[in-house]
Short mmCIF file of C-alpha atoms and ligand atoms in Angstrom, two decimals:
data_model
loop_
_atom_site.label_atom_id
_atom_site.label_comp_id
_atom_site.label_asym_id
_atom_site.label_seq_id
_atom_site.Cartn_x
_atom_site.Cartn_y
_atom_site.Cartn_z
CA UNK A 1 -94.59 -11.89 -231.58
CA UNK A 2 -97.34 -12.05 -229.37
CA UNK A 3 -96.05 -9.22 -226.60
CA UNK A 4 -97.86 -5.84 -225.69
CA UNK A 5 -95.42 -4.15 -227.02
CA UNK A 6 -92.97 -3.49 -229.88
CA UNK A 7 -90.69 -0.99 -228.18
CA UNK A 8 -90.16 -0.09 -224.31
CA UNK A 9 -88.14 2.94 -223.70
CA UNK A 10 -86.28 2.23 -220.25
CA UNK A 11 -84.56 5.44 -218.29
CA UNK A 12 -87.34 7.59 -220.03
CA UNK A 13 -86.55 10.33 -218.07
CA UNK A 14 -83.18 10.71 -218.33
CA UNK A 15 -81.93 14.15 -220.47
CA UNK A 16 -81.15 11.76 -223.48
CA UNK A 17 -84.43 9.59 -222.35
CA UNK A 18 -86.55 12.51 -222.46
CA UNK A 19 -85.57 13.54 -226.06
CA UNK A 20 -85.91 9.98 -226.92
CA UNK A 21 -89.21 10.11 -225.77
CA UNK A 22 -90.57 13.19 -227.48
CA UNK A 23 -89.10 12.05 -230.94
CA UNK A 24 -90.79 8.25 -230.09
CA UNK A 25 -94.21 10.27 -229.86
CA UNK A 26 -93.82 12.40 -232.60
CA UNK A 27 -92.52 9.48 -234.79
CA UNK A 28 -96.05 9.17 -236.99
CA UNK A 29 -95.00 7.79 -239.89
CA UNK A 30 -95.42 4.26 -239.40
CA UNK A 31 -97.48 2.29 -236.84
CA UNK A 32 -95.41 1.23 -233.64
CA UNK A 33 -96.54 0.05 -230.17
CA UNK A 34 -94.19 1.55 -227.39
CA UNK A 35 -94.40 2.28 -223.02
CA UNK A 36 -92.19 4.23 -221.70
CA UNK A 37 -90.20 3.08 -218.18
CA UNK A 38 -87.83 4.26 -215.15
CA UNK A 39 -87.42 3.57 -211.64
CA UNK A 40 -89.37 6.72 -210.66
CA UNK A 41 -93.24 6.92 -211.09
CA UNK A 42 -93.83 10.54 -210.35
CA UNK A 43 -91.01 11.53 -213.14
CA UNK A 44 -92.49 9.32 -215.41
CA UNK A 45 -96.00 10.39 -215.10
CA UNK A 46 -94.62 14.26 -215.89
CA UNK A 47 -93.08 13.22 -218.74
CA UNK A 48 -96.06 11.81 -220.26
CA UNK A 49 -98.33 14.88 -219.38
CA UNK A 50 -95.48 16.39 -220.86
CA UNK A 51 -95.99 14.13 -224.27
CA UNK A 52 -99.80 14.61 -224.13
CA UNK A 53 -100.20 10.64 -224.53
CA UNK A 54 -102.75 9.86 -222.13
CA UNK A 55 -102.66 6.17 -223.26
CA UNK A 56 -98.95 5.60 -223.18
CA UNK A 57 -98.28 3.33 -221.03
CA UNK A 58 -95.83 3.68 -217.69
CA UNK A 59 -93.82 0.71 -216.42
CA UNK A 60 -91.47 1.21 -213.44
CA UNK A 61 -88.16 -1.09 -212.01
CA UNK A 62 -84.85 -0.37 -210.47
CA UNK A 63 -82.13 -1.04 -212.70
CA UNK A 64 -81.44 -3.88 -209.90
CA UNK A 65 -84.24 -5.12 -209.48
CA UNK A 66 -84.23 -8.33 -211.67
CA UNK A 67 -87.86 -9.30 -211.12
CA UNK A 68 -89.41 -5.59 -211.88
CA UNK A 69 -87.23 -5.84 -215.23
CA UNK A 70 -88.38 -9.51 -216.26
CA UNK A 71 -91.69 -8.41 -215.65
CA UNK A 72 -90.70 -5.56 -218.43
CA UNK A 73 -88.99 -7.76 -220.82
CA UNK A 74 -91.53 -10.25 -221.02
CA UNK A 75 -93.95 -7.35 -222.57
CA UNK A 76 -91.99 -5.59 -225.41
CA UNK A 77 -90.18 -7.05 -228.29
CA UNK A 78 -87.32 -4.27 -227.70
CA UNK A 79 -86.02 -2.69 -224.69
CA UNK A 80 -84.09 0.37 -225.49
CA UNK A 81 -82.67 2.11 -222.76
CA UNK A 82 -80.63 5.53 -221.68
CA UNK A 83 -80.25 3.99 -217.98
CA UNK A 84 -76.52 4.71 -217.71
CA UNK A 85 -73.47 4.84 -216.26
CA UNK A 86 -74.00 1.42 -217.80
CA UNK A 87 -70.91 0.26 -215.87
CA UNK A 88 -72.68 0.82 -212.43
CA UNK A 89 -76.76 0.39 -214.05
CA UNK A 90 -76.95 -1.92 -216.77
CA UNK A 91 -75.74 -4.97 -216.42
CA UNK A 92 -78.98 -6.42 -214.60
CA UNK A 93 -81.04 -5.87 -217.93
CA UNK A 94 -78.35 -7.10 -220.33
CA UNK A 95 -78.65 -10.05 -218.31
CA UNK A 96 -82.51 -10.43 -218.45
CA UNK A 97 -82.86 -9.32 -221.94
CA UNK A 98 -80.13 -12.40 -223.00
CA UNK A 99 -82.37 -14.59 -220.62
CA UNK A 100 -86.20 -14.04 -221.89
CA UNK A 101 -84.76 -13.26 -225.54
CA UNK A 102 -85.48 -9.43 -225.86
CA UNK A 103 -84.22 -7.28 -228.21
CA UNK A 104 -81.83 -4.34 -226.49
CA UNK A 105 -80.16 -1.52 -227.79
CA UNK A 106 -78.33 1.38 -225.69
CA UNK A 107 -76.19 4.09 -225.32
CA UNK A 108 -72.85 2.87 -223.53
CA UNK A 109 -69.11 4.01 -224.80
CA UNK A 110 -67.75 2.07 -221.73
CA UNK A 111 -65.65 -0.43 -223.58
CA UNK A 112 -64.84 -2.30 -220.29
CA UNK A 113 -68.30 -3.19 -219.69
CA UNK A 114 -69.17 -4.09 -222.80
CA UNK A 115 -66.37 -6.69 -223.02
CA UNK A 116 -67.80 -7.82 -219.57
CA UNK A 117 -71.26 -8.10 -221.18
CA UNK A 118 -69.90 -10.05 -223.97
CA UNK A 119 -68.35 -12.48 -221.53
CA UNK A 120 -70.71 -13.00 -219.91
CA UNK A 121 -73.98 -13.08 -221.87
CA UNK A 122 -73.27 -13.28 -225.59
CA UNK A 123 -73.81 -17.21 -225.56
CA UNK A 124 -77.11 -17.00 -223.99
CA UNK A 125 -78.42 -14.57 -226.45
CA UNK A 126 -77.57 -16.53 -229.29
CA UNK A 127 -79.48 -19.33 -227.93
CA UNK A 128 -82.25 -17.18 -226.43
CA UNK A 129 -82.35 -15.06 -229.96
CA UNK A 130 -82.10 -11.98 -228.36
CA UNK A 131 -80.43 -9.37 -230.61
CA UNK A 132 -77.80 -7.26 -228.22
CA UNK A 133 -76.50 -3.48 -229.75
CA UNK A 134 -74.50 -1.53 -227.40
CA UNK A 135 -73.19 1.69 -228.85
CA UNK A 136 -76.50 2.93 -230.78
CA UNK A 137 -75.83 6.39 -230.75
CA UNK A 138 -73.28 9.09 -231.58
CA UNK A 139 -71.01 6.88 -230.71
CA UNK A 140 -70.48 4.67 -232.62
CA UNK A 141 -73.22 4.60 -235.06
CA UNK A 142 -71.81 7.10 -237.74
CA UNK A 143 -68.07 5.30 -237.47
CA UNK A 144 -69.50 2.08 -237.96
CA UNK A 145 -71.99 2.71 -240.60
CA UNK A 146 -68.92 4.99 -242.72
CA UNK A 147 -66.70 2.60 -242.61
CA UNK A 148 -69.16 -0.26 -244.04
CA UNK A 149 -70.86 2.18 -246.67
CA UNK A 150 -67.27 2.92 -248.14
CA UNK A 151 -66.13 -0.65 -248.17
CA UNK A 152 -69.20 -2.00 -249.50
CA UNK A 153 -68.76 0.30 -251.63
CA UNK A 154 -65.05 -0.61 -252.75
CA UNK A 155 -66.37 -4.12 -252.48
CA UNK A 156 -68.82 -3.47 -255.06
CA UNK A 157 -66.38 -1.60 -257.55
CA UNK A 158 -63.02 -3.39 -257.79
CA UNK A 159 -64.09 -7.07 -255.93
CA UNK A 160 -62.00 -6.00 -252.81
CA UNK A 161 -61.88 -4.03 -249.53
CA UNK A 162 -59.76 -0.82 -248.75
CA UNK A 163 -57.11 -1.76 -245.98
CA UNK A 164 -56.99 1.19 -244.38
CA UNK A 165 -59.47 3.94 -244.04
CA UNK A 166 -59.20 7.10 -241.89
CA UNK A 167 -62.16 9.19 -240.15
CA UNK A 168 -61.91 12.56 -239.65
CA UNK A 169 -64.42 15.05 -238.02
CA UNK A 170 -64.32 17.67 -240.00
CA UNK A 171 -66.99 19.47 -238.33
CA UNK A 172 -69.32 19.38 -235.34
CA UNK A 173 -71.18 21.60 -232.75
CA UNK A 174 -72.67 20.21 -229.46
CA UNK A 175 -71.78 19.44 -226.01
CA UNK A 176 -71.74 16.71 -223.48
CA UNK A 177 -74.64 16.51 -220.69
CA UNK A 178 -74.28 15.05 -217.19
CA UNK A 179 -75.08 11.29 -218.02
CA UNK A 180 -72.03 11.17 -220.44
CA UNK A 181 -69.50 12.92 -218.24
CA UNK A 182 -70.29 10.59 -215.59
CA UNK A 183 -69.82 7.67 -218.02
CA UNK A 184 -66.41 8.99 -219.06
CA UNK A 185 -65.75 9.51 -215.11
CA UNK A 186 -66.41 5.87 -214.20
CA UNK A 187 -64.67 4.30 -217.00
CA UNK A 188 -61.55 6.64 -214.97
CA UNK A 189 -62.90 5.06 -212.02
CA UNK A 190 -62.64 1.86 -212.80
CA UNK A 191 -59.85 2.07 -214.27
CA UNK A 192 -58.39 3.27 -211.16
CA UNK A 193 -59.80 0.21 -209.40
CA UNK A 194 -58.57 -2.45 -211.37
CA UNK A 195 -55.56 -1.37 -212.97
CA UNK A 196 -55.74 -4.98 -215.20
CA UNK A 197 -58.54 -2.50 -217.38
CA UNK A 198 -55.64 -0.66 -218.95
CA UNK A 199 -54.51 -3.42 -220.81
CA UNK A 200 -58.55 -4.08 -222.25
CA UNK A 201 -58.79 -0.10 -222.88
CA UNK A 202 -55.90 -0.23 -225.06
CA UNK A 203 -56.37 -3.11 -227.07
CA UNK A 204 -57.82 -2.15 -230.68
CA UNK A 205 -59.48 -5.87 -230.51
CA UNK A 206 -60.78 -5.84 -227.46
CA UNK A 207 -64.88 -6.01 -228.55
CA UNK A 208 -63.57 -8.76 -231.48
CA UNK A 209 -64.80 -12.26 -230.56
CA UNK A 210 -61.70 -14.64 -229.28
CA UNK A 211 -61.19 -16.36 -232.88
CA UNK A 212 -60.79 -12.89 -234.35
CA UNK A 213 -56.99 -13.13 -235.56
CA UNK A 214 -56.32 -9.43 -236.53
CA UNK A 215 -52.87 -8.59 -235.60
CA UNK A 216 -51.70 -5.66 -237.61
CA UNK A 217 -51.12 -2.34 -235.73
CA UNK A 218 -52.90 0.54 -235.24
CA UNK A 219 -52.47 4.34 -235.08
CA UNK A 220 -53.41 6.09 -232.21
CA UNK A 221 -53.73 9.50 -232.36
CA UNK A 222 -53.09 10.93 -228.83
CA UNK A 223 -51.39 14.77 -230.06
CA UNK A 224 -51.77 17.30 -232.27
CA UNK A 225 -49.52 16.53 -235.48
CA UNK A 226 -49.84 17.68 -239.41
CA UNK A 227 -50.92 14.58 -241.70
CA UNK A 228 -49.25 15.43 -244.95
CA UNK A 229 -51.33 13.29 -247.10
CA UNK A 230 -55.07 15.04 -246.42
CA UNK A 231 -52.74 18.26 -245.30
CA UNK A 232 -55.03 18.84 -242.31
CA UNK A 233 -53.91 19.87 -238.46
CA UNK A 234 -55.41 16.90 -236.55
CA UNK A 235 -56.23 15.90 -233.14
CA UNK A 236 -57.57 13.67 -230.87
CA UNK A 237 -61.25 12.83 -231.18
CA UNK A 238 -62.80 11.69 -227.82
CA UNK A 239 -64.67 9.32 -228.88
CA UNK A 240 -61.66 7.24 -230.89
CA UNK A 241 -61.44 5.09 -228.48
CA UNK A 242 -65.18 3.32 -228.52
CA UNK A 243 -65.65 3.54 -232.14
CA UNK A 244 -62.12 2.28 -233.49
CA UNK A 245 -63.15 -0.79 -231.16
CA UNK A 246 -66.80 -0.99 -232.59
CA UNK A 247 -65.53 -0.88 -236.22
CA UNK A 248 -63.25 -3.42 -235.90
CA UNK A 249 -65.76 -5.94 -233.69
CA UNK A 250 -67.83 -5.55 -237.43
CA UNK A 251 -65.04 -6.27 -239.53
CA UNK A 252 -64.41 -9.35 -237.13
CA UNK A 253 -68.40 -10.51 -236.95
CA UNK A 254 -68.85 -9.78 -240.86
CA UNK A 255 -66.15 -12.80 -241.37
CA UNK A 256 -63.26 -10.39 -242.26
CA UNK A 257 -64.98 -8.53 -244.88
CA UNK A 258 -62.91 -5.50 -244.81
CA UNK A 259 -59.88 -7.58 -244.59
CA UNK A 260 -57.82 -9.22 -242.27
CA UNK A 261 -54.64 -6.11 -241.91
CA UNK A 262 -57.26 -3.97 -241.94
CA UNK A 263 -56.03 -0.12 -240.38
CA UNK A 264 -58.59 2.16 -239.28
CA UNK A 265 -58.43 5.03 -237.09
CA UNK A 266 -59.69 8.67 -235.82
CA UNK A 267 -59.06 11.87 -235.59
CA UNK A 268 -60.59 15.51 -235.56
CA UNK A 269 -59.61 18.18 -238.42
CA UNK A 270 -58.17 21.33 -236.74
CA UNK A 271 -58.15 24.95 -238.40
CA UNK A 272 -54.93 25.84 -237.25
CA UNK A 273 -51.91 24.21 -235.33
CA UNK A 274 -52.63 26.79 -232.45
CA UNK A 275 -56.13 24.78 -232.27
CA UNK A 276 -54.90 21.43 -232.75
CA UNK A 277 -52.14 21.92 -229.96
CA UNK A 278 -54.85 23.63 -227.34
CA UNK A 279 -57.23 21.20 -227.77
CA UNK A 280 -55.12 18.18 -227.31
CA UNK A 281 -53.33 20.34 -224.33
CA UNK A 282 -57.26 20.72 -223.34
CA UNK A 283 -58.53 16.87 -223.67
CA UNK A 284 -54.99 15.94 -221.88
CA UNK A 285 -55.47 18.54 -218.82
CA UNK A 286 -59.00 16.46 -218.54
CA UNK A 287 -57.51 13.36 -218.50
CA UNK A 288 -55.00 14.17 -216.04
CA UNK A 289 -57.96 15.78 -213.61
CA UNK A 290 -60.07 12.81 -214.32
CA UNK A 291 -57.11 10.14 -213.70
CA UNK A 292 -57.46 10.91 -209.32
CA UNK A 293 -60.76 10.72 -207.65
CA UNK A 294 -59.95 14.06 -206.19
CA UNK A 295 -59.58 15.80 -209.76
CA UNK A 296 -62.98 13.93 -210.52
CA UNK A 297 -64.74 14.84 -207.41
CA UNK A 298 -63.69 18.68 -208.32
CA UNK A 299 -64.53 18.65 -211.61
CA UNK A 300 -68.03 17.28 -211.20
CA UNK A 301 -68.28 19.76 -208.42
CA UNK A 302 -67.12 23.22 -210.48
CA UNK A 303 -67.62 23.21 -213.76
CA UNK A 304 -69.18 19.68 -215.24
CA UNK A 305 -73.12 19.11 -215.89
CA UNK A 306 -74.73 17.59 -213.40
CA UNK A 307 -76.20 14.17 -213.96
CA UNK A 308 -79.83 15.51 -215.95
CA UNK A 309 -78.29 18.17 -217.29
CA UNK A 310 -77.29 19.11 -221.12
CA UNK A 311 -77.42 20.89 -223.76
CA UNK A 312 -80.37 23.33 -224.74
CA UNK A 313 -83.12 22.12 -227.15
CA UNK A 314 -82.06 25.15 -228.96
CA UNK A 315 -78.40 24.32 -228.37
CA UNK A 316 -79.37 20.77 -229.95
CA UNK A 317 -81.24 22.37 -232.98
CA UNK A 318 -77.97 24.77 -233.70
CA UNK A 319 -75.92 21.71 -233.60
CA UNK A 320 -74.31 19.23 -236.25
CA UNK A 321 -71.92 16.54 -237.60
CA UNK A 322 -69.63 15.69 -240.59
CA UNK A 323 -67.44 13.10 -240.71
CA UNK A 324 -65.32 12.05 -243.48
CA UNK A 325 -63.90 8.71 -244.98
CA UNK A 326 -60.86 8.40 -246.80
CA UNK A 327 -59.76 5.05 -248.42
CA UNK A 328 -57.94 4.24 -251.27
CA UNK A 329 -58.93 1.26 -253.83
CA UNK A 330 -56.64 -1.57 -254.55
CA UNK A 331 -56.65 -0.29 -257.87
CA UNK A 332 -55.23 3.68 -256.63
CA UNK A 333 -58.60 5.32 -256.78
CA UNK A 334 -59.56 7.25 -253.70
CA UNK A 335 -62.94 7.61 -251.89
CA UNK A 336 -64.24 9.81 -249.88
CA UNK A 337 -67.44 8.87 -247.76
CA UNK A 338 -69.36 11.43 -245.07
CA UNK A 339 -71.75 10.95 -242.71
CA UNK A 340 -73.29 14.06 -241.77
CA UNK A 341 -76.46 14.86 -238.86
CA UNK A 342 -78.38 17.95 -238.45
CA UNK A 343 -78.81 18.15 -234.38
CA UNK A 344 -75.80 18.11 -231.35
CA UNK A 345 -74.28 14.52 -232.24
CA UNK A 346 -74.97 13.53 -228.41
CA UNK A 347 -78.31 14.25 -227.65
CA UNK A 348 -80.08 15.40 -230.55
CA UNK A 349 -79.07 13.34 -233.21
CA UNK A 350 -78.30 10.24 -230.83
CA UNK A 351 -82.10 10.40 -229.53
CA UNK A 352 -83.45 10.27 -233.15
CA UNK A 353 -80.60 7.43 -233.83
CA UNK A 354 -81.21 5.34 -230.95
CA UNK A 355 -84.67 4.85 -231.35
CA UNK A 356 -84.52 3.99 -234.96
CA UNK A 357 -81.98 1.09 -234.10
CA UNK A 358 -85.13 -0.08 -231.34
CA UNK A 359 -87.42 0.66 -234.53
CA UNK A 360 -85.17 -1.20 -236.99
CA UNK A 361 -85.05 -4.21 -234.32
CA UNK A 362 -88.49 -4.22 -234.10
CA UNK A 363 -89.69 -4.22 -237.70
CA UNK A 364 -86.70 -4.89 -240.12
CA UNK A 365 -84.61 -7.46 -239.34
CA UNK A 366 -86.74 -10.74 -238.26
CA UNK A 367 -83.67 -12.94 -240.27
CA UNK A 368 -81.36 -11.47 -237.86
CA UNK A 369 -79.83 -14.11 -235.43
CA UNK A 370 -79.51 -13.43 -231.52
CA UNK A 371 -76.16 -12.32 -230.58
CA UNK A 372 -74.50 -9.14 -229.55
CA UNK A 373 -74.14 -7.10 -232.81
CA UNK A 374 -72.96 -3.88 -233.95
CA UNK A 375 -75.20 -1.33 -235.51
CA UNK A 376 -73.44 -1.75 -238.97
CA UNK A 377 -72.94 -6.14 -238.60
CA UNK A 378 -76.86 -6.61 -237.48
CA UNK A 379 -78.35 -3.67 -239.46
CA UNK A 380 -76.15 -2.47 -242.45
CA UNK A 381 -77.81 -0.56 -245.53
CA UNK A 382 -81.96 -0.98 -243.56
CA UNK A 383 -80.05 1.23 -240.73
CA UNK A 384 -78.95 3.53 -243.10
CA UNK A 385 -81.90 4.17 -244.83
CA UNK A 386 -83.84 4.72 -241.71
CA UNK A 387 -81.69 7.25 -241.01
CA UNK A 388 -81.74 8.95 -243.74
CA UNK A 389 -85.19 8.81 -244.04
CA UNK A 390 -86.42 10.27 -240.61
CA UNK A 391 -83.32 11.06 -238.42
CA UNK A 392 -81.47 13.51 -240.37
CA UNK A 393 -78.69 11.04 -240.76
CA UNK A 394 -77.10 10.89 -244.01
CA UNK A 395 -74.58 8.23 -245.26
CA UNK A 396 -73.15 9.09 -248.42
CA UNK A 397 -70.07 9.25 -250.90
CA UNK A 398 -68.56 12.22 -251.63
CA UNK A 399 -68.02 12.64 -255.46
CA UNK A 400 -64.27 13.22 -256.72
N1 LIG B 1 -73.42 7.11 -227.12
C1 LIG B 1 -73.75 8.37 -227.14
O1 LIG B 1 -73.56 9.00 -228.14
C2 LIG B 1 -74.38 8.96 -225.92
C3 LIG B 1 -74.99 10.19 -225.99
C4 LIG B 1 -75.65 10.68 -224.86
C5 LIG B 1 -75.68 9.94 -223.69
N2 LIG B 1 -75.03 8.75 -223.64
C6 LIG B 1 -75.09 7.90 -222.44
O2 LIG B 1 -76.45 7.74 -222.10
C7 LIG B 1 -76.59 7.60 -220.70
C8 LIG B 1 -77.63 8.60 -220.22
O3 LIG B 1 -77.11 9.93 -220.36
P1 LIG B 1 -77.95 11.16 -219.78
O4 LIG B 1 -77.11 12.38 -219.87
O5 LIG B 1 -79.29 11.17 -220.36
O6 LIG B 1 -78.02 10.71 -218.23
P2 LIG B 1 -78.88 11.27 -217.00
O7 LIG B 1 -79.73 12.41 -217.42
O8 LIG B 1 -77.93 11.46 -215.87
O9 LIG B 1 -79.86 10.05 -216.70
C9 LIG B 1 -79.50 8.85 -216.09
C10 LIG B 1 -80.75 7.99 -216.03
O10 LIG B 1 -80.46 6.80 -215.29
C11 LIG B 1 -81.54 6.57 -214.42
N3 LIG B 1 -81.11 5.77 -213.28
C12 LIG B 1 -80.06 5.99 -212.45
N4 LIG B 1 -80.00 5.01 -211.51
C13 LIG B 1 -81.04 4.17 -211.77
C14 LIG B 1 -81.51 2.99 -211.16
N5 LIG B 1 -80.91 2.46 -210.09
N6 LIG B 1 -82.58 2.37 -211.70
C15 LIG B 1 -83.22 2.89 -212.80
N7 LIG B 1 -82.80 4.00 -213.40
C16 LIG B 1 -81.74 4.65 -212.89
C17 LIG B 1 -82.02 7.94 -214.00
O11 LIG B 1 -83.34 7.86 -213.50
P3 LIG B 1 -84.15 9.15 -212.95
O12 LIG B 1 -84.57 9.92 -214.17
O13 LIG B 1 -85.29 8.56 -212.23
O14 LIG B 1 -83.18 9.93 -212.10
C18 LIG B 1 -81.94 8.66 -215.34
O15 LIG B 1 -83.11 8.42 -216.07
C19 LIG B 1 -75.19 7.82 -220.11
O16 LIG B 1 -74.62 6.57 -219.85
C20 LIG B 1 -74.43 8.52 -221.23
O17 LIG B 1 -73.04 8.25 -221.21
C21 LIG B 1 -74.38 8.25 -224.73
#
């Protein structure tokens, strides 16, 4: 490891960059090497006056411009980066990072590109040894790491996996910034484009590797309905659709482990039916808007952050997340596993998450082999206790 640095920080001025940043610099607690990076100079020097780290170090590229980011990736051991819509900005780096053998983490929920990443790059990390985690945030971190702490967990107890867990968000408080809204508005836009993305958006398996084999079906929960067993109102959770896919690309890297039929899937808890029917009503009225480039075009134009825009820092501080497993033993006995955070899930909590996965790359997992991993497949229980230990992440079972 003979390279400047352990840890570059690339879109460092993005709203989720900026966070990032702050946390990086407050981070104290162990020794770390780290520059931050973007395609603009002047930005970059503001946010480090802003940091009050006169030493920190400032490297600048275009997301496009493949030399610039060699030149990057040949200094760090780990290139994190918050340089999205990944879909129309990342793929250059992905590329370069599989190439010179650099650890990467990011942000992305864009299924679509991530299956084009895979395709196209996942061979020449694991020959270059570069270690690949898309999704190293909000979503899908707490979805992946719940699901494996629970089945570990069963694992451990009674010798076998649960076949079929269910998440539900049982609580949370935050809101969605610019950057994410115009992720979720190209993945439309694609979509749109190449109507042959439909069929990869709706496949549960999509992020497994070819050989997976999984067959069985899974639910999907597009409306508002009453689940008799947990006797909760539920609804659609937004972010389903990236984590269902992450979970299951685990199960499918860890060999099978949490079985072969295994059902997962993910919905929010609703206090009433009134608020499970407007909400789904809500997200649906969204979709519909988002489906035409004129409804996009409006949207972003009215009432939708701006691109550097988001939620206050005292909007982040007031915000939180609990999530709850639910699995049942082979032998009848039923767990319950949360995962709770104590900032906004998307900006907040994903800043302080995203940089210990760069962290965790950097300094915990030299065994690991290259390859594009999950956060729970490449970093399991070390993940976990990072988090716990200085992101206000917890991962834990819930007593009966
Ligand atoms: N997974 C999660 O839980 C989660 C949570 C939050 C955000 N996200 C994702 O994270 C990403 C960032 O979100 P955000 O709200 O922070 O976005 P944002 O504020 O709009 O920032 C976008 C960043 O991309 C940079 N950029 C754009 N074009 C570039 C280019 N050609 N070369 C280099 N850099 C370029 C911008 O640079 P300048 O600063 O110079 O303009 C900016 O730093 C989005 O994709 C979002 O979906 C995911």
């Amino acid at each position: 490891m003979s390279n400047s640095f352990d840890i570059v920080l690339y879109g460092a001025t993005s709203f989720v960059g900026q966070i990032t940043a702050k946390y990086l610099a407050q981070h104290t607690s162990e020794p770390f090497s780290w520059a931050i990076a973007g395609r603009n100079r002047a930005k970059l020097d503001t946010l480090k006056a802003e940091l009050g780290l006169a030493d920190l170090p400032i490297l600048v590229a275009d997301s496009h411009d493949e030399d610039a980011l060699r030149s990057i990736a040949e200094q760090t051991n780990v290139i994190i980066t918050t340089v999205g819509p990944y879909a129309l900005y990342g793929e250059t780096l992905v590329k370069i990072c599989a190439e010179t053998g650099t650890d990467y983490c990011d942000l992305t929920g864009e299924p679509q590109w991530i299956k084009q990443m895979l395709d196209q790059y996942e061979a020449q990390a694991k020959e270059s040894g570069a270690r690949i985690i898309h999704c190293a945030g909000f979503d899908s971190i707490p979805s992946d790491l719940g699901v494996w702490a629970l089945q570990e967990h069963a694992i451990a107890a009674t010798g076998q996996p649960v076949s079929h867990i269910k998440m539900r968000v049982t609580k949370i408080r935050g809101a969605a910034s610019g950057g994410t809204v115009a992720s979720m508005l190209n993945v439309m836009a694609d979509v749109r484009k190449d109507k042959s993305l439909r069929k990869v958006l709706v496949n549960p398996y999509v992020l497994c590797p070819d050989e997976h084999g999984f067959h069985v079906r899974q639910t999907n929960h597009q409306k508002a309905q009453f689940e008799p067993d947990t006797k909760m109102w539920v609804m659609p959770f937004v972010m389903a659709a990236i984590n269902e896919r992450i979970v299951h690309r685990t199960n499918a890297l860890l060999g099978a482990r949490y079985g072969s039929a295994f059902r997962y899937d993910e919905a929010m808890r609703a206090k009433s039916a009134g608020q499970a029917w407007g909400m789904t009503l809500g997200l649906g009225a969204f979709m519909l808007g988002a489906a035409t480039g004129l409804g996009r075009t409006l949207m972003a134009k009215t009432f939708l952050p701006k691109p550097g825009e988001g939620p206050s820092e005292q909007a982040q501080l007031k915000g939180m997340f609990d999530m709850r497993f639910y699995g049942t033993t082979e032998d009848g006995s039923q767990l319950e596993f949360k995962v709770k955070g104590d900032r906004d899930p998307g900006y907040g909590s994903t800043a302080k998450m995203l940089a210990q996965v760069g962290l965790c790359l950097a300094k915990d997992v030299s065994e690991l082999e290259g390859g594009c991993w999950t956060p729970a497949s490449g970093l399991g229980q070390k993940l976990i206790d990072r988090l716990a230990a200085h992101a206000g992440v917890s991962v834990s079972q819930v007593k009966p």
